[in-house]
XYZ file of C-alpha atoms in Angstrom:
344
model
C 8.869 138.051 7.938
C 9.945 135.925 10.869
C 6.397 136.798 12.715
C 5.035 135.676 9.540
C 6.710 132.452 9.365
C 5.906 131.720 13.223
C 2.575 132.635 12.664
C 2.554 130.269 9.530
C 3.745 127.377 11.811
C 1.296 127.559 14.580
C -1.009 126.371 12.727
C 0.546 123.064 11.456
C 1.385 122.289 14.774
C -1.851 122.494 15.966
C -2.847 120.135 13.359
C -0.556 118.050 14.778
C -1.161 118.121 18.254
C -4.690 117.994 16.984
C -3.730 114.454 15.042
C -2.001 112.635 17.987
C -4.875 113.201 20.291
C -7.248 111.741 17.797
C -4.694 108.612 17.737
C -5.015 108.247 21.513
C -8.645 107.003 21.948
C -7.690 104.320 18.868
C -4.490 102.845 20.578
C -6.604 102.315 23.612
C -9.734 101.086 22.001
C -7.460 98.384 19.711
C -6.051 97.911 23.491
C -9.086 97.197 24.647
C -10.620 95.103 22.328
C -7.101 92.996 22.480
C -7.799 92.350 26.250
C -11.392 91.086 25.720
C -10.069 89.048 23.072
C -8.092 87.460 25.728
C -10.267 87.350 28.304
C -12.516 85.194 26.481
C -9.763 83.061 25.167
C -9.142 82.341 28.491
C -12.710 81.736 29.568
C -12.958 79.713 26.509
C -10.073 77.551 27.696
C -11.836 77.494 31.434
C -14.784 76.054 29.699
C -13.381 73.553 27.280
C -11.285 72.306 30.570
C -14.203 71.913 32.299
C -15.536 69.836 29.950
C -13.115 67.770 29.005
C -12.807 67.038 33.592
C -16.895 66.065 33.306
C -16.404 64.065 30.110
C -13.376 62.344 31.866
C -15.276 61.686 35.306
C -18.632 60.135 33.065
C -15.410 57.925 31.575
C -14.336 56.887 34.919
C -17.673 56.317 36.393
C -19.378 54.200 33.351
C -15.870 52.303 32.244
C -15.493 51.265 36.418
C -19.330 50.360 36.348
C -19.281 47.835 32.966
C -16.061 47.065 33.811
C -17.276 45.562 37.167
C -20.703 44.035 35.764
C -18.136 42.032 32.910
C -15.682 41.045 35.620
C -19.230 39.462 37.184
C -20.215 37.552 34.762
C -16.578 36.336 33.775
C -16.455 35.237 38.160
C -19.899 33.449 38.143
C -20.695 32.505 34.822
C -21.226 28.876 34.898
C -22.727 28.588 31.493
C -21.389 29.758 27.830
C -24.358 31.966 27.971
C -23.632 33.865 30.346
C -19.425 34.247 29.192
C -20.798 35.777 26.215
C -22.340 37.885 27.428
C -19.220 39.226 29.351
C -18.006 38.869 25.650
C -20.151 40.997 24.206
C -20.029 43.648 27.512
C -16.207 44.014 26.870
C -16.833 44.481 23.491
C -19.116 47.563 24.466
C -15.983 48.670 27.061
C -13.712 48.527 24.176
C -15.920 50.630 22.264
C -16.489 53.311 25.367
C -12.168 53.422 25.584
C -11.780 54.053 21.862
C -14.478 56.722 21.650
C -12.719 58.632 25.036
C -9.165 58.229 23.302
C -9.292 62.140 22.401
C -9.891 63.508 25.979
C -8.442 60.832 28.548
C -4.761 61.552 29.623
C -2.487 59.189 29.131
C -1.950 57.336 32.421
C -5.753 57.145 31.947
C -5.559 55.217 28.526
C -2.935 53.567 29.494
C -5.092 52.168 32.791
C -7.655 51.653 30.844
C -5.869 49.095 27.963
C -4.347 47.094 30.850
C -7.916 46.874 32.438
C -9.240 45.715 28.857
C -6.212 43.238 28.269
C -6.845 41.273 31.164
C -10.620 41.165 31.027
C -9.786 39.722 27.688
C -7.205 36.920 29.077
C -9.786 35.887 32.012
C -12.425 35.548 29.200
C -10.218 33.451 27.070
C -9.799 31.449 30.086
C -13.735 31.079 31.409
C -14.076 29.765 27.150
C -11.273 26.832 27.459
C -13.077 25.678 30.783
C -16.599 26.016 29.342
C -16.001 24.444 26.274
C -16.924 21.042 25.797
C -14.501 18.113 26.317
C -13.792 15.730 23.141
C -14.029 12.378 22.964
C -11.027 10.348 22.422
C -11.409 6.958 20.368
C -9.295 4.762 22.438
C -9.911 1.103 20.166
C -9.287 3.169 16.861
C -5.926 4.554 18.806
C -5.098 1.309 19.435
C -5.908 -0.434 16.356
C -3.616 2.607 14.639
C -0.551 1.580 17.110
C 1.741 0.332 14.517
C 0.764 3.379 12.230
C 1.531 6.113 14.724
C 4.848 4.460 15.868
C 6.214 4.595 12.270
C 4.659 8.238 12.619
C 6.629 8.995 16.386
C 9.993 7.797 14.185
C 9.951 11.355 12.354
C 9.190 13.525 15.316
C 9.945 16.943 13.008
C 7.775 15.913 10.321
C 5.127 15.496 13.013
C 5.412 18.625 14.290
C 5.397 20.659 11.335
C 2.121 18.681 10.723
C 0.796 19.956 13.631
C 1.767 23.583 13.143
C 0.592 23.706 9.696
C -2.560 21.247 10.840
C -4.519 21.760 13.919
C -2.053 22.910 16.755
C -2.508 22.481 20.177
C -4.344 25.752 21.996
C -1.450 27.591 23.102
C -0.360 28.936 26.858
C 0.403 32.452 27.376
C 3.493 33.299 28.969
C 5.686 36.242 30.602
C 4.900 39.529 29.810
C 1.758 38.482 27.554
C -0.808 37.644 30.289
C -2.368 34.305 30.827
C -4.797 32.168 29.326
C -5.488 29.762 26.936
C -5.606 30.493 23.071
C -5.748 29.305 19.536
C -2.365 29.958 16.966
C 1.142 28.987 16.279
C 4.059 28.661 18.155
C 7.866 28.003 17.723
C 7.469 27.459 13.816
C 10.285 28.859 11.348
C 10.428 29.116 7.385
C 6.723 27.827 6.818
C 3.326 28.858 5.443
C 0.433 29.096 8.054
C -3.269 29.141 7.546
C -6.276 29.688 9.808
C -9.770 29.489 8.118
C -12.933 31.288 9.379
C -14.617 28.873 10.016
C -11.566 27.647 13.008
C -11.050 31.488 14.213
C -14.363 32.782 14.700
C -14.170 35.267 17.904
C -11.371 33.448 19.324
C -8.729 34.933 20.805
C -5.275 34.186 18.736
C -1.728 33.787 19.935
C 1.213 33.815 17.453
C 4.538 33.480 19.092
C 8.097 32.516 18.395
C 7.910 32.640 14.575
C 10.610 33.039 12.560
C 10.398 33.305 8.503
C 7.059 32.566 8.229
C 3.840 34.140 6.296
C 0.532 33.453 8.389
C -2.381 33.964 6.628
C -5.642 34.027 9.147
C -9.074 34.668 7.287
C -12.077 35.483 9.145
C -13.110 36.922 11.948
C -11.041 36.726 15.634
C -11.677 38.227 19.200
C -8.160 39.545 19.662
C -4.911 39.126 18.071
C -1.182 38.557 19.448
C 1.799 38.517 17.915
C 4.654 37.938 20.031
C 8.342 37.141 19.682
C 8.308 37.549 15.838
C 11.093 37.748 13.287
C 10.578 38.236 9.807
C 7.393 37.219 9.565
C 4.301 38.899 7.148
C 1.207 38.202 9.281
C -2.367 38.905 7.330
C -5.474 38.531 9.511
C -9.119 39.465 8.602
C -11.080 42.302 10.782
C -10.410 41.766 14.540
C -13.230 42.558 16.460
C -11.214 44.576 19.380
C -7.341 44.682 19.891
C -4.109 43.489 18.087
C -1.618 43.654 20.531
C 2.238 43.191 18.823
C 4.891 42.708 21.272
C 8.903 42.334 20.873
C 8.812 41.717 17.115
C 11.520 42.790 14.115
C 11.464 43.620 10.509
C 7.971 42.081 10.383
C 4.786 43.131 7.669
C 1.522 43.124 9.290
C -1.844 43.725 7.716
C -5.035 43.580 10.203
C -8.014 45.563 11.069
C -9.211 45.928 14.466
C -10.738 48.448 17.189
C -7.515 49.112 18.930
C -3.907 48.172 17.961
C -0.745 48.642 20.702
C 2.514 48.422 19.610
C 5.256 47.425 22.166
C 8.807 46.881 21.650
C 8.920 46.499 17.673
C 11.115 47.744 16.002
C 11.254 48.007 11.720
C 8.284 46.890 10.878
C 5.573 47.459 8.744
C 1.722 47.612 9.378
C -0.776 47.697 6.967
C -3.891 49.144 8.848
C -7.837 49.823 9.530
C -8.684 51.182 12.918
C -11.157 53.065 14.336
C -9.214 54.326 17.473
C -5.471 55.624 17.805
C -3.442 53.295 17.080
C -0.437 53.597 20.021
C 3.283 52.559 19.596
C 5.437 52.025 22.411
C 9.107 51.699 23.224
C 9.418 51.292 19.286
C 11.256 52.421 16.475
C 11.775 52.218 12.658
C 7.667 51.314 12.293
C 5.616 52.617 9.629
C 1.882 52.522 8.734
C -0.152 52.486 5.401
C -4.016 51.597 4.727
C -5.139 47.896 5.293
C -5.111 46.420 1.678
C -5.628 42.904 2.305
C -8.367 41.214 1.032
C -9.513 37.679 0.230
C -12.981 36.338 -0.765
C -15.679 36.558 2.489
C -13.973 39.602 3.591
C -17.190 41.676 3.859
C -19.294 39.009 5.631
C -16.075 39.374 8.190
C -15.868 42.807 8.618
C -20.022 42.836 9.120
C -19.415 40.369 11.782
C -16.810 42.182 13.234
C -18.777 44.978 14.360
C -16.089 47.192 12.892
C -16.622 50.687 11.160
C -15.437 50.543 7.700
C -15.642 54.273 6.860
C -13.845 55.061 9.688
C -9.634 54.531 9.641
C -7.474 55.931 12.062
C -4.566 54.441 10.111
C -1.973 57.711 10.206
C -3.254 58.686 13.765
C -0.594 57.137 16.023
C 0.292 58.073 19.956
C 3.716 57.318 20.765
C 4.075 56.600 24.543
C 7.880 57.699 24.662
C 7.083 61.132 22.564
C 5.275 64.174 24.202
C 6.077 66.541 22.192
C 3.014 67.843 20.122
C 4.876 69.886 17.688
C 7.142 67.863 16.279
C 6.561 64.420 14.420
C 7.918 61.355 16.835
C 11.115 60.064 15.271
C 9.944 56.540 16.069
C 7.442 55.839 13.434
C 6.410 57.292 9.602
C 3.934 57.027 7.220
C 5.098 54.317 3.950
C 5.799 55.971 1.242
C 2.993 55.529 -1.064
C 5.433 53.409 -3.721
C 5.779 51.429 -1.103
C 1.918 50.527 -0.318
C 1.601 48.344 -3.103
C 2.392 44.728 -2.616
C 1.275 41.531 -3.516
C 0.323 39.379 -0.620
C -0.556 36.526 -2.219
């Protein structure tokens, strides 16, 4: 019986043993396979690096090149001709930065916005000295003496004229580069309007407002708001950067190429872009879809050279976050409860 029982075993062991050697050749064939799997992961990665390093020198090479042909023209342009064409030539730079935004490091975008900025304050600059000088009517002046003195006796009403009017072009200052520009400066608890027809590609400067709503229709250069408290700022389609610096508890709605954030804190922008948008040393801002709209708005944004199907609005870099896997702490999408307001 017990020779009949061992004899009874064998067998099933063999099956066995029989059974883990056919398991062998699968464990190292799954083995196998995994290791190809991550050999070509990693010459996938070798590849995609490499071309992301060309893509980033043909950056390099063609941004230093136009960026060198518009410095050029801005240097030795003696005629208005010849400054817009740097115009339009930064306009194309702008373009070649927004369209690299996926692949340049940061130090690289960063470089590259600086480079842009002050192209874009020198070419303010070559416009003011280009542009035509007016004529002043001296006799009419004169004849108006007695009516402007009663006028000097009420120097605030005179300068809220002005703001609300045709202000001076204003001066850049500090941090915010240099040049001369068109806007409003050092205003509090008023209205302020800019019509197309006055902002046209110009460059515009708001700064040191406090309590006020600035509506600007048509079609600007650039856009900076500076130094701003509790202000709603609408523009129409900028035709390459908004640049907001050192503001609070502010509304913003504007469209535009390229809009940098810096120092801002609790404030709202309605946007359109068609690059990153990129928020610096900033906290407390959050972004919904540009909603503004007035009549004219469509010639604008034609002039404007600006994509319409194309908004970037909830793609945001922040500068002080580098962590890719969890959501910067500095900035949020509105609620969308909160997206619907009446601006006028």
């Amino acid at each position: 019986m017990e020779s009949a029982s061992c004899s009874a075993a064998a067998p099933n062991g063999a099956v066995g043993s029989q059974r883990d050697r056919s398991l062998v050749p699968e464990r190292l064939q799954r083995r196998e396979q995994e290791r190809q799997l991550e050999v070509e992961r990693r010459k996938q990665k070798r590849q995609n690096q490499e071309v992301e390093e060309e893509k980033s020198d043909f950056f390099t090479a063609a941004f230093s090149r136009e960026r060198a042909a518009v410095e050029e023209l801005l240097e030795g342009g003696e005629s208005m001709e010849q400054v817009e064409e740097a115009a339009a030539r930064l306009q194309g730079l702008q373009k070649l930065l927004n369209d690299s935004v996926l692949f340049l490091a940061a130090y690289d975008l960063r470089q590259g916005q600086e480079a842009l900025t002050q192209l874009q304050a020198t070419l303010a600059v070559r416009r003011q000295e280009l542009q035509p000088k007016k004529r002043f009517a001296f006799k009419t002046r004169r004849k108006d003496a007695a009516s402007a003195a009663k006028v000097d006796s009420a120097p605030g009403a005179l300068a809220a004229k002005d703001n609300l009017a045709s202000p001076q072009p204003l001066k850049e200052e500090g941090d915010i580069g240099s040049g001369w520009v068109f806007g409003f400066s050092n205003v509090e608890s008023q209205v302020l309007e800019k019509r197309a027809e006055e902002l046209h590609q110009r460059d515009v400067l708001l700064t040191e407002l406090s309590k006020c709503t600035v509506r600007l229709y048509g079609n600007p250069n650039t856009l900076r708001l500076a130094k701003a408290r509790s202000c709603t700022v609408l523009c129409g389609p900028v035709s390459t950067s908004v640049f907001l610096e050192d503001c609070s508890d502010c509304v913003l709605a504007v469209a535009c190429q390229q809009l940098r954030v810096h120092t801002t804190r609790d404030t709202r922008i309605f946007l359109q872009v068609t690059s990153r948008a990129i928020v610096e040393d900033c906290s407390g801002i959050q972004f919904a879809p540009y909603t503004w709209s007035y009549p004219g708005i469509d010639k604008d944004f034609e002039g404007s050279g600006l994509d319409r199907s194309k908004n970037n609005w909830n793609d945001v870099d922040d500068f002080n976050w580098l962590a890719r896997d969890v959501a910067s702490p500095n900035w949020s999408l509105l609620p969308e409860e909160e997206r619907m307001i009446q601006w006028d």
